[in-house]
Amino acid sequence: MKLSDKIIFGGDYNPEQWRETPEIWDEDMRLMRLARWNEATVGVFSFAELEPEEGVFDFSVTDAIFEKAEKNGVKIILSTPSGAMPRWMAEKYPEILRTLEDRRKAVYGRRENHCYTSPVYREKVAEIDRKLSERYGRHPALLAWHISNEFNGECHCPLCREAFCAFLEKKYGTIDRLNAEWWTRFWSHRANSFSEIEPPSSIGETCVHGLTLDWKRFVTAQTADFARVEIEAVRAFSDRPVTTNLMGFYTGLDYRELSRPFDFVSWDNYPDWGKPEGDEGTAAWIALTHDLMRSMKRENFLLMESTPSHTNWKDINKLYRPGMMRLASLQALAHGSESVQYFQWRKSRGSSEKMHGAVVDHYGREDTRVFSEVAALGEELERLSPLVGSTLRPRVAMIYDWDNVWALQDLQGMQKKNKQVASTLLRQYLPFWRAGISCDIIGRRESFEGYSLLVAPMTYLCEEETAKRLAGFVREGGTLVATYTLAQTNENDLCHLGGFPGAGLCEVFGLRAEELDTLYPEERVEISALGGSYRAKDYCEVLKPHADTEILGEYRGEFYAGTPCLTAHAYGKGKAYYIAFRDADGAFSEAFYRRLMRELSLESPLPEIPDGVSVQVRENEKGEKFFFLLNFSRKEKRLSLGEGFTLLRTGEPLAEAVLPPYGAEVLRK
Ligand code: GLA
Ligand code: ZN
């Protein structure tokens, strides 16, 4: 993925809001030059500007901006406007408005709430997209296409229901097959034909888990199908790459599926920096999210949006402290971003985002703290351009799947509202993040090639084929770590018979997980493992190990005291570890994974990484390495480096790095 020789620096720009005062556009250009912006994302919500009345088109604002941007060395990422429909369109074609899950019909308002099945909306969107493509698709200033905005949500209208039934028919072929896979004899929910199926609803079906899963898969497929219509339309006259802006761990859509038709991944990042307890937790969570986004295509990505100063839609919208915006921006680059982009260039005067942080305030001039920090970063990024073309090459992969999250969310059992798949993933990820060892976050159905360690946290949904591939990975010499709830159901959420972990994985792990105990939130169970004492919370599985299974830890409390809670099993040329409990505070995970890192010779990039500091390494094809040192703590930190390091922004050699609070540096070696 290479869009530019520079690090892309820019963000959302809404000049149409200043249509009556075009002198502001010229001031914008002056300020963009000062801030060293080389990119602007335009048109995200321009539908009613571009087509003010049906069939009446007006490209004057976009024309003017393309011209001004080009003159000022600013490239454009042009958005299709489908994220917000014009009022006239909803009035004339009410079918484009969504039907909510409780079957109420929405009225006009807000955004990102069109019916993604409606042929009328698809036609209207394709028409404007084609026109944009024809007009700007080969423009020298056009860098890429931004399709719609933050696809999200569901529609339950009759058109969507019909499309869902067709989706099911295609998947299952016969209604008998569907009934079998959905286990519909339960509560007499058998269907006689595909057309009888209703999407899930709080006033209707919530209990057929296969149905809920397929519905969510359908919502993703239909959203991707809508996106394909748009991609095809912009490709009519343009060969520039296409993306859409994702939202990290958003659970409504399977992002791995959604990103397939796109050329590259981009995402919008709005962390809660500045929490009273410190920023390390937030930093690790965001690191993980960047890794998830990069792993989607195993390629670098764009940080499409971030705020230069604060948000306005959270409960608490704290200002980013001086240095934090730079630190967070460098963190994105550290995990494979090719850009630093903001929402937004200039604050709007009215409506719901008028108080959202922006590069240019209502005040309108450049002598503000935020503008100065942005401009300083712009200048620094120009000096960091050797980074372009480098990326991360992890040997560790962790498994995370959206359908697995959906299945666990829906599962009646355990702590009903506390399945926490993503935070369980984070628990496994943290020791690697602290050690500066990078990880990919991949889907269970993706290739495991090239990894020496695979971690499968709460991989509850696991079909035969995946189980076979996991077994093959270990047999060929890989190390696999799995946790409680592994392989309990297949891809349609039917339980595996014959013992958990199912589909043959008992043989790989050398055990059977017989029961899963759910604790009250405040309860803890003592365990001893790897020569230390630790505590479990929430979940403890009771294991029946095979004779040749190594016991590395045991429960010390409850009726299962003295039974194993941590095991290792040699299988083929590799090894499979099983963690049967939820680590209460991270101490166990830290000890366990540190030991594994030593065993597998997964080395930290620097001998000593102080607490609160993250180190990430990007590498290019010439074998040059770029070390990111990121201090998320509120204290000064020192790192001794050794030979051969230079500061990328100045070229001067460096043997020790001194990072002030929230300080960060990029080094070359
Ligand atoms: C999202 C949207 C933007 C804007 C920002 C505000 O990411 O894509 O249009 O609303 O949030 O933080
Ligand atoms: Zn619909």
XYZ file of C-alpha atoms and ligand atoms in Angstrom:
682
model
C 0.000 0.000 0.000
C 1.680 3.184 -1.138
C -0.417 6.231 -1.886
C 2.237 8.875 -1.597
C 5.953 9.475 -1.083
C 5.058 11.626 1.874
C 3.304 10.829 5.074
C -0.213 11.968 4.316
C -1.175 14.853 6.584
C -4.656 16.333 6.430
C -8.236 15.433 7.236
C -11.925 16.200 6.847
C -12.621 19.485 5.155
C -16.179 20.790 4.708
C -15.919 23.925 2.541
C -19.592 23.629 1.520
C -20.516 24.890 4.992
C -18.826 28.179 4.043
C -20.341 28.525 0.615
C -21.584 32.050 1.246
C -18.156 33.238 2.368
C -15.676 31.926 -0.204
C -12.996 34.239 1.207
C -12.832 31.652 4.011
C -11.725 29.082 1.403
C -8.722 31.233 0.526
C -7.946 31.695 4.186
C -8.220 27.899 4.555
C -5.591 27.469 1.868
C -3.261 29.927 3.535
C -3.676 28.151 6.850
C -3.299 24.700 5.277
C 0.030 25.765 3.832
C 1.085 26.996 7.272
C 0.017 23.713 8.859
C 1.766 21.753 6.075
C -1.392 19.909 5.153
C -0.861 17.885 2.011
C -4.303 16.272 1.934
C -7.966 17.184 2.447
C -10.894 14.767 2.600
C -13.824 16.486 0.947
C -17.425 15.793 0.085
C -18.238 13.416 2.931
C -21.633 15.007 3.549
C -22.173 16.915 0.312
C -25.141 15.133 -1.220
C -27.580 18.043 -0.976
C -24.912 20.456 -2.225
C -24.143 18.311 -5.246
C -27.759 17.511 -6.042
C -29.899 20.210 -4.434
C -33.003 19.003 -6.273
C -33.647 15.790 -8.093
C -31.673 15.770 -11.341
C -30.181 19.236 -10.722
C -26.437 19.012 -10.179
C -24.048 21.622 -8.875
C -20.339 20.921 -8.725
C -19.218 24.489 -8.226
C -17.916 24.100 -4.667
C -16.026 20.902 -5.421
C -14.638 22.402 -8.638
C -13.361 25.426 -6.752
C -11.819 23.346 -3.997
C -10.058 20.998 -6.413
C -8.570 23.986 -8.154
C -7.459 25.729 -4.976
C -6.153 22.533 -3.423
C -4.084 21.673 -6.460
C -2.525 25.142 -6.519
C -1.615 24.780 -2.861
C -0.101 21.322 -3.054
C -3.005 19.679 -1.250
C -4.188 16.290 -2.566
C -7.799 15.274 -2.256
C -9.428 12.166 -0.923
C -12.863 12.517 -2.417
C -15.774 11.058 -0.557
C -18.955 9.775 -2.072
C -21.875 11.499 -0.342
C -24.023 8.452 0.490
C -23.438 8.832 4.251
C -26.187 11.446 4.483
C -29.186 11.562 2.154
C -30.742 14.858 1.042
C -34.064 15.754 2.608
C -35.895 15.924 -0.731
C -34.887 12.359 -1.501
C -36.327 10.940 1.715
C -39.488 12.935 1.130
C -39.951 11.625 -2.391
C -38.719 8.036 -1.842
C -39.516 7.056 1.744
C -38.302 3.502 1.075
C -34.729 4.788 1.483
C -35.370 5.495 5.163
C -34.605 2.664 7.512
C -36.995 0.456 9.415
C -35.684 -0.045 12.939
C -35.277 -3.426 14.617
C -38.601 -2.949 16.466
C -40.207 -2.342 13.051
C -40.779 1.380 13.498
C -40.150 3.361 10.337
C -37.573 6.133 10.761
C -38.332 9.684 9.712
C -35.793 11.971 8.077
C -32.785 13.063 10.129
C -29.199 12.422 11.157
C -26.925 10.371 8.877
C -25.638 6.897 7.984
C -29.166 5.591 8.179
C -30.193 4.697 4.662
C -31.629 1.338 3.694
C -28.695 -0.418 2.036
C -31.019 -2.663 0.017
C -33.302 -0.003 -1.495
C -32.839 -0.020 -5.296
C -33.797 3.659 -5.416
C -31.071 4.717 -2.998
C -28.527 2.526 -4.744
C -29.453 4.076 -8.087
C -29.354 7.636 -6.754
C -26.003 7.059 -5.082
C -24.501 5.312 -8.113
C -25.625 8.214 -10.277
C -23.906 10.906 -8.207
C -20.851 8.687 -7.733
C -20.511 8.200 -11.492
C -20.786 11.932 -12.020
C -18.068 12.566 -9.437
C -15.915 9.938 -11.091
C -16.415 11.460 -14.511
C -15.575 14.932 -13.284
C -12.723 14.294 -10.859
C -11.703 10.644 -11.346
C -8.535 11.492 -13.281
C -7.810 14.812 -11.655
C -4.108 15.078 -10.749
C -5.048 16.205 -7.222
C -7.211 13.130 -6.569
C -5.430 10.709 -4.255
C -8.132 8.170 -3.420
C -11.850 7.575 -2.983
C -13.541 7.540 0.402
C -16.721 5.519 0.052
C -19.584 6.781 2.208
C -18.892 7.310 5.913
C -18.548 4.871 8.793
C -20.992 2.266 7.489
C -23.034 1.115 10.457
C -26.414 -0.099 11.652
C -29.181 -2.304 10.327
C -32.373 -1.957 8.356
C -35.381 -4.210 8.917
C -37.632 -3.035 6.092
C -39.549 -5.424 3.798
C -36.892 -5.027 1.071
C -34.175 -6.057 3.508
C -36.224 -8.974 4.765
C -36.707 -10.209 1.214
C -32.989 -9.918 0.513
C -32.267 -11.769 3.765
C -34.501 -14.658 2.730
C -32.684 -14.849 -0.614
C -29.344 -14.795 1.230
C -30.480 -17.731 3.360
C -31.743 -19.682 0.389
C -28.384 -19.228 -1.302
C -26.556 -20.336 1.820
C -28.657 -23.374 2.764
C -30.295 -24.464 -0.505
C -33.191 -26.216 1.208
C -35.345 -25.173 4.130
C -34.670 -28.547 5.795
C -31.002 -27.758 5.877
C -31.723 -24.361 7.456
C -34.000 -25.960 10.053
C -31.282 -28.438 10.921
C -28.521 -25.840 11.212
C -30.689 -23.492 13.229
C -32.031 -26.304 15.448
C -35.557 -25.000 14.955
C -37.374 -27.954 16.515
C -36.555 -26.110 19.719
C -39.740 -24.283 20.817
C -41.439 -25.338 17.580
C -39.756 -22.669 15.458
C -39.504 -24.752 12.290
C -39.958 -22.933 8.979
C -41.671 -24.397 5.924
C -40.221 -21.939 3.433
C -37.510 -19.299 3.267
C -40.083 -16.539 2.823
C -41.427 -17.201 6.338
C -38.211 -16.049 7.955
C -38.309 -12.762 9.859
C -35.098 -10.952 10.833
C -34.505 -10.922 14.590
C -36.346 -8.313 16.617
C -36.928 -7.377 20.234
C -40.666 -7.746 19.492
C -40.099 -11.089 17.775
C -37.324 -13.653 17.445
C -34.319 -13.411 19.736
C -33.768 -17.053 20.651
C -32.638 -18.806 17.481
C -28.909 -18.169 17.620
C -28.275 -19.439 14.092
C -30.784 -16.882 12.838
C -29.161 -13.994 14.711
C -25.739 -14.983 13.420
C -26.910 -15.287 9.840
C -28.741 -11.978 10.132
C -25.574 -10.216 11.245
C -23.633 -11.873 8.451
C -26.333 -10.729 6.058
C -26.128 -7.135 7.326
C -22.388 -7.164 6.612
C -22.864 -8.789 3.214
C -25.578 -6.333 2.250
C -23.532 -3.347 3.419
C -20.548 -4.652 1.434
C -22.844 -5.153 -1.533
C -23.988 -1.549 -1.251
C -20.331 -0.513 -1.071
C -19.621 -2.559 -4.217
C -22.288 -0.604 -6.089
C -20.473 2.575 -5.079
C -17.032 1.215 -5.913
C -18.190 0.159 -9.342
C -19.657 3.614 -9.912
C -16.499 5.536 -8.969
C -14.412 3.129 -11.044
C -16.407 4.071 -14.141
C -13.886 6.810 -14.933
C -11.212 6.443 -12.293
C -8.483 4.049 -11.310
C -7.638 5.675 -7.966
C -7.782 3.362 -4.931
C -10.890 3.107 -2.765
C -11.334 2.894 0.972
C -13.998 3.390 3.599
C -13.449 4.629 7.131
C -13.859 1.932 9.778
C -14.281 2.293 13.534
C -11.850 -0.187 15.076
C -13.633 -2.790 17.181
C -17.144 -1.641 16.185
C -19.167 -4.843 16.505
C -22.072 -4.164 14.139
C -20.302 -5.285 10.978
C -17.707 -7.921 10.253
C -14.985 -5.543 9.142
C -12.861 -8.298 7.667
C -15.674 -9.088 5.226
C -16.596 -5.463 4.675
C -13.057 -4.468 3.755
C -12.701 -7.095 1.016
C -13.912 -4.927 -1.873
C -11.719 -2.007 -0.801
C -8.128 -1.400 -1.885
C -6.895 -0.332 1.511
C -8.133 0.039 5.065
C -8.578 3.309 6.908
C -10.077 4.059 10.293
C -11.251 6.746 12.700
C -9.622 6.865 16.108
C -11.003 8.804 19.078
C -9.355 7.559 22.278
C -10.129 8.773 25.790
C -6.727 10.287 26.471
C -6.183 11.912 29.838
C -8.064 9.528 32.131
C -7.347 10.145 35.825
C -5.772 6.681 36.191
C -3.241 7.382 33.423
C -2.990 6.650 29.715
C -1.233 3.275 29.531
C -4.486 1.310 29.344
C -5.843 3.514 26.588
C -2.525 3.340 24.742
C -2.512 -0.471 24.765
C -6.116 -0.640 23.611
C -5.420 1.752 20.731
C -2.230 -0.129 19.818
C -4.304 -3.298 19.582
C -6.907 -1.535 17.465
C -4.278 -0.219 15.045
C -2.925 -3.754 14.767
C -6.400 -5.103 14.068
C -6.849 -2.521 11.321
C -3.412 -3.217 9.795
C -3.948 -6.973 9.884
C -7.197 -6.729 7.946
C -5.239 -6.661 4.701
C -1.836 -7.282 6.282
C -0.843 -3.927 4.869
C -0.427 -0.387 6.081
C -3.533 1.719 6.546
C -4.609 5.337 6.886
C -5.600 7.033 10.105
C -8.531 8.713 8.372
C -9.803 10.664 11.364
C -8.579 11.690 14.793
C -9.160 14.833 16.771
C -6.443 17.444 17.112
C -7.719 18.452 20.548
C -10.977 16.940 21.846
C -14.218 15.294 20.820
C -17.707 16.563 21.627
C -19.861 13.414 21.493
C -18.538 11.555 24.530
C -19.838 11.978 28.059
C -16.593 13.684 29.021
C -14.744 15.600 26.324
C -11.420 16.463 27.876
C -8.769 18.490 26.082
C -5.754 16.544 24.914
C -2.811 17.745 26.958
C 0.107 19.377 25.109
C 2.098 16.674 23.353
C -0.687 14.092 23.415
C -1.856 14.717 19.859
C 1.698 14.293 18.557
C 2.205 11.168 20.647
C -1.069 9.611 19.464
C -0.230 10.506 15.866
C 3.192 8.870 16.093
C 1.556 5.848 17.709
C -0.601 5.409 14.606
C 2.498 5.557 12.400
C 4.242 3.102 14.725
C 1.561 0.513 14.011
C 1.556 0.981 10.242
C -0.407 4.103 9.432
C 0.664 6.014 6.328
C -1.125 9.140 7.471
C -2.142 11.470 10.237
C -5.586 12.871 9.448
C -7.992 14.822 11.545
C -11.625 15.387 11.944
C -11.820 18.284 11.294
C -10.137 21.197 9.584
C -12.444 24.002 10.704
C -15.162 24.061 13.360
C -18.643 24.433 11.944
C -20.762 27.351 13.173
C -23.911 25.433 13.914
C -25.419 22.000 14.488
C -24.215 19.136 16.570
C -20.494 19.241 15.872
C -19.886 22.958 16.319
C -17.910 22.367 19.523
C -15.879 19.400 18.226
C -12.136 19.963 18.187
C -10.645 21.203 14.920
C -7.383 22.531 13.561
C -8.989 25.950 13.026
C -11.170 27.258 15.821
C -14.140 29.657 15.611
C -11.535 32.259 16.439
C -10.225 31.669 12.937
C -6.524 32.429 13.220
C -3.298 30.473 13.538
C -2.101 31.726 16.927
C -3.710 28.984 19.019
C -2.176 26.105 20.943
C -3.881 23.496 18.802
C -2.923 25.074 15.491
C 0.692 25.412 16.624
C 0.867 21.764 17.668
C -0.641 20.678 14.352
C 1.720 22.855 12.327
C 4.731 21.610 14.296
C 3.702 18.014 13.645
C 3.214 18.806 9.962
C 6.764 20.028 9.785
C 8.080 17.002 11.659
C 6.186 14.536 9.460
C 7.928 15.942 6.406
C 11.186 14.906 8.017
C 9.836 11.448 8.824
C 9.052 10.608 5.191
C 11.724 7.838 5.014
C 9.134 5.826 6.949
C 6.998 5.475 3.836
C 7.267 1.947 2.499
C 8.159 0.360 5.827
C 5.820 -1.823 7.841
C 5.633 -4.304 10.732
C 6.418 -7.989 10.409
C 4.940 -9.842 13.379
C 5.726 -13.456 14.234
C 2.821 -13.512 16.657
C -0.821 -13.598 15.610
C -3.938 -13.431 17.738
C -7.341 -14.532 16.566
C -10.344 -12.218 16.663
C -13.551 -12.782 14.720
C -16.699 -10.717 14.608
C -19.024 -13.707 14.249
C -17.402 -15.225 17.328
C -18.191 -12.047 19.258
C -21.792 -12.103 18.017
C -22.229 -15.735 19.016
C -20.842 -15.129 22.492
C -22.895 -11.963 22.952
C -26.011 -13.918 22.056
C -25.147 -16.959 24.156
C -27.489 -17.419 27.093
C -25.122 -18.429 29.821
C -21.892 -17.527 31.601
C -22.070 -13.969 32.952
C -24.738 -12.885 30.527
C -23.422 -9.387 29.932
C -19.760 -10.004 30.592
C -18.356 -12.155 27.823
C -15.722 -9.512 26.966
C -14.012 -11.091 24.000
C -12.093 -7.962 23.022
C -10.798 -7.330 26.529
C -9.769 -10.978 26.784
C -7.821 -10.431 23.577
C -6.305 -7.302 25.110
C -5.300 -9.311 28.182
C -3.232 -11.656 25.970
C -1.885 -8.764 23.893
C -0.662 -6.568 26.767
C 2.507 -8.526 27.646
C 3.602 -8.372 23.998
C 2.825 -4.666 23.783
C 4.881 -4.033 26.910
C 7.756 -6.080 25.496
C 7.636 -4.239 22.162
C 6.813 -7.431 20.242
C 4.352 -6.714 17.488
C 1.279 -8.824 16.799
C -1.130 -9.330 13.952
C -4.797 -9.721 14.805
C -6.215 -12.154 12.287
C -9.391 -14.099 11.526
C -9.534 -17.793 12.311
C -10.153 -18.567 8.655
C -7.072 -16.694 7.464
C -3.664 -18.152 6.757
C -1.476 -18.952 9.789
C 1.642 -19.057 7.668
C 4.689 -17.176 8.841
C 3.699 -17.063 12.514
C 5.503 -19.004 15.210
C 2.926 -18.247 17.901
C -0.824 -18.206 17.535
C -3.124 -17.107 20.372
C -6.833 -17.975 20.295
C -8.636 -16.104 23.085
C -12.255 -17.258 23.634
C -12.439 -18.791 20.176
C -15.833 -20.279 20.922
C -17.053 -20.477 17.337
C -14.713 -22.868 15.579
C -15.718 -25.031 12.649
C -14.128 -28.354 11.704
C -12.065 -26.771 9.000
C -10.539 -24.206 11.388
C -9.936 -26.890 14.003
C -8.066 -28.936 11.388
C -5.971 -25.940 10.407
C -5.164 -25.168 14.043
C -4.113 -28.800 14.511
C -1.991 -28.582 11.359
C -0.332 -25.397 12.615
C 0.762 -27.158 15.815
C 1.690 -30.410 14.083
C 4.059 -28.480 11.815
C 5.864 -26.920 14.775
C 3.737 -23.926 15.724
C 2.883 -22.915 19.278
C -0.796 -22.400 19.965
C -2.289 -20.841 23.097
C -6.041 -21.040 23.643
C -8.288 -20.007 26.490
C -11.578 -21.161 28.056
C -14.597 -21.572 25.753
C -12.464 -22.827 22.860
C -14.343 -24.560 20.021
C -17.688 -25.113 21.679
C -19.754 -24.520 18.539
C -19.470 -24.646 14.755
C -19.954 -21.739 12.339
C -23.742 -21.857 12.776
C -23.434 -21.973 16.549
C -24.399 -25.640 16.862
C -22.538 -27.225 19.761
C -19.825 -29.719 18.971
C -20.604 -33.163 20.318
C -18.060 -35.479 21.897
C -16.368 -33.024 24.259
C -14.973 -29.484 24.290
C -12.758 -28.180 22.757
C -14.611 -29.718 19.846
C -13.877 -30.777 16.292
C -10.850 -32.847 17.271
C -9.095 -30.198 19.378
C -9.189 -32.328 22.572
C -6.450 -34.380 20.905
C -4.352 -31.317 20.139
C -4.569 -29.863 23.660
C -4.532 -33.228 25.386
C -7.572 -32.538 27.535
C -11.294 -32.234 27.763
C -12.878 -29.120 29.267
C -15.714 -30.730 31.141
C -17.480 -27.849 32.893
C -17.318 -24.084 32.917
C -17.870 -22.361 36.253
C -19.167 -18.809 36.234
C -18.313 -16.685 39.268
C -19.966 -13.589 40.679
C -18.021 -10.478 39.620
C -16.440 -9.932 43.041
C -15.339 -13.574 43.512
C -11.742 -14.717 43.024
C -10.226 -18.196 42.856
C -6.604 -18.702 43.888
C -4.403 -20.572 41.486
C -0.790 -21.634 41.507
C 1.039 -21.754 38.229
C 4.596 -21.563 36.893
C 5.922 -21.323 40.446
C 3.778 -18.345 41.436
C 0.359 -17.563 42.922
C -2.305 -15.803 40.883
C -6.030 -15.211 40.871
C -8.848 -16.112 38.540
C -12.129 -14.259 38.106
C -15.355 -14.685 36.138
C -14.647 -18.072 34.518
C -12.941 -21.268 35.578
C -13.132 -24.336 33.391
C -12.712 -27.734 34.934
C -10.318 -29.824 32.844
C -9.777 -33.536 32.387
C -6.200 -33.790 31.126
C -4.869 -36.725 29.114
C -2.050 -38.788 30.602
C 0.675 -37.152 28.496
C -0.431 -33.588 29.213
C 1.874 -31.382 31.218
C 0.182 -29.599 34.130
C 1.644 -26.109 34.557
C -0.909 -24.749 36.994
C -3.705 -25.821 39.353
C -6.714 -24.294 41.059
C -6.213 -23.719 44.782
C -9.828 -23.119 45.687
C -13.414 -24.272 45.024
C -14.493 -27.870 44.516
C -12.000 -28.138 41.674
C -8.980 -27.330 43.890
C -6.037 -29.479 42.826
C -7.252 -29.846 39.226
C -5.372 -28.259 36.315
C -5.997 -24.710 35.108
C -2.980 -24.377 32.815
C -1.665 -27.132 30.576
C 0.802 -27.786 27.776
C 0.622 -30.633 25.314
C 3.162 -31.692 22.714
C 1.461 -32.421 19.424
C 3.466 -33.249 16.304
C 6.402 -30.873 16.161
C 4.628 -28.160 18.141
C 2.947 -27.404 21.437
C -0.554 -26.419 22.513
C -1.178 -24.478 25.740
C -4.568 -24.164 27.386
C -5.531 -21.427 29.863
C -8.729 -22.526 31.589
C -9.536 -19.379 33.601
C -9.852 -15.631 33.290
C -6.816 -13.875 34.701
C -8.066 -11.486 37.396
C -5.487 -8.724 37.105
C -2.982 -9.490 34.359
C -0.208 -10.760 36.610
C -0.586 -14.341 35.423
C -0.670 -13.359 31.737
C 2.467 -11.287 32.140
C 4.354 -14.207 33.714
C 3.020 -16.803 31.288
C 3.717 -14.904 28.086
C 7.143 -13.646 29.233
C 8.119 -17.281 29.720
C 6.747 -18.182 26.289
C 8.627 -15.294 24.647
C 11.884 -16.644 26.078
C 11.026 -20.167 24.958
C 10.266 -19.035 21.424
C 13.100 -16.478 21.265
C 10.687 -13.627 20.651
C 12.966 -10.766 21.601
C 12.213 -7.230 22.678
C 13.647 -4.699 20.235
C 15.461 -2.932 23.099
C 17.036 -4.483 26.203
C 15.003 -2.448 28.685
C 11.599 -0.877 28.070
C 10.396 1.184 31.048
C 6.783 1.021 32.247
C 4.453 3.265 30.324
C 6.688 3.278 27.257
C 5.787 1.438 24.084
C 8.390 0.498 21.479
C 7.346 -0.519 17.978
C 9.516 -1.256 14.975
C 8.811 -0.709 11.292
C 11.133 -2.147 8.688
C 11.542 -1.516 4.980
C 12.697 -3.677 2.123
C 16.252 -2.432 2.410
C 16.346 -3.828 5.934
C 16.353 -0.382 7.541
C 14.553 -0.327 10.864
C 12.584 2.510 12.408
C 12.126 2.406 16.167
C 9.222 4.291 17.694
C 9.653 5.177 21.352
C 6.343 6.345 22.802
C 6.030 7.547 26.378
C 2.415 7.342 27.504
C 3.274 8.051 31.116
C 3.293 11.416 32.856
C 6.923 10.987 33.899
C 10.202 11.422 32.096
C 11.611 8.097 30.836
C 15.104 7.132 29.728
C 16.010 4.331 27.343
C 19.542 3.242 26.589
C 19.840 2.288 22.977
C 23.294 1.016 22.118
C 25.060 1.438 18.811
C 23.835 2.599 15.445
C 20.761 4.689 16.234
C 20.049 8.104 14.752
C 17.157 10.442 15.398
C 15.085 10.301 12.215
C 13.919 13.920 12.379
C 17.455 15.372 12.645
C 19.852 12.621 11.607
C 21.940 13.015 14.760
C 23.296 9.872 16.442
C 21.741 8.878 19.741
C 22.907 6.431 22.423
C 20.255 7.249 25.006
C 16.738 8.576 24.522
C 15.226 10.899 27.103
C 11.476 11.121 26.690
C 9.601 13.839 28.553
C 6.043 13.066 29.758
C 3.988 12.199 26.649
C 7.226 12.434 24.659
C 7.990 10.349 21.594
C 10.799 9.879 19.094
C 11.401 7.939 15.902
C 14.873 6.464 15.448
C 16.526 4.903 12.443
C 18.862 1.934 12.576
C -16.938 10.339 13.076
C -17.425 10.863 11.740
C -17.119 12.307 11.529
C -17.328 13.104 12.784
C -16.466 12.535 13.876
C -16.539 13.309 15.169
O -15.733 9.713 13.013
O -16.949 10.111 10.657
O -17.963 12.783 10.498
O -18.658 13.060 13.151
O -16.890 11.231 14.144
O -15.657 12.775 16.124
Zn -34.067 -1.845 4.252
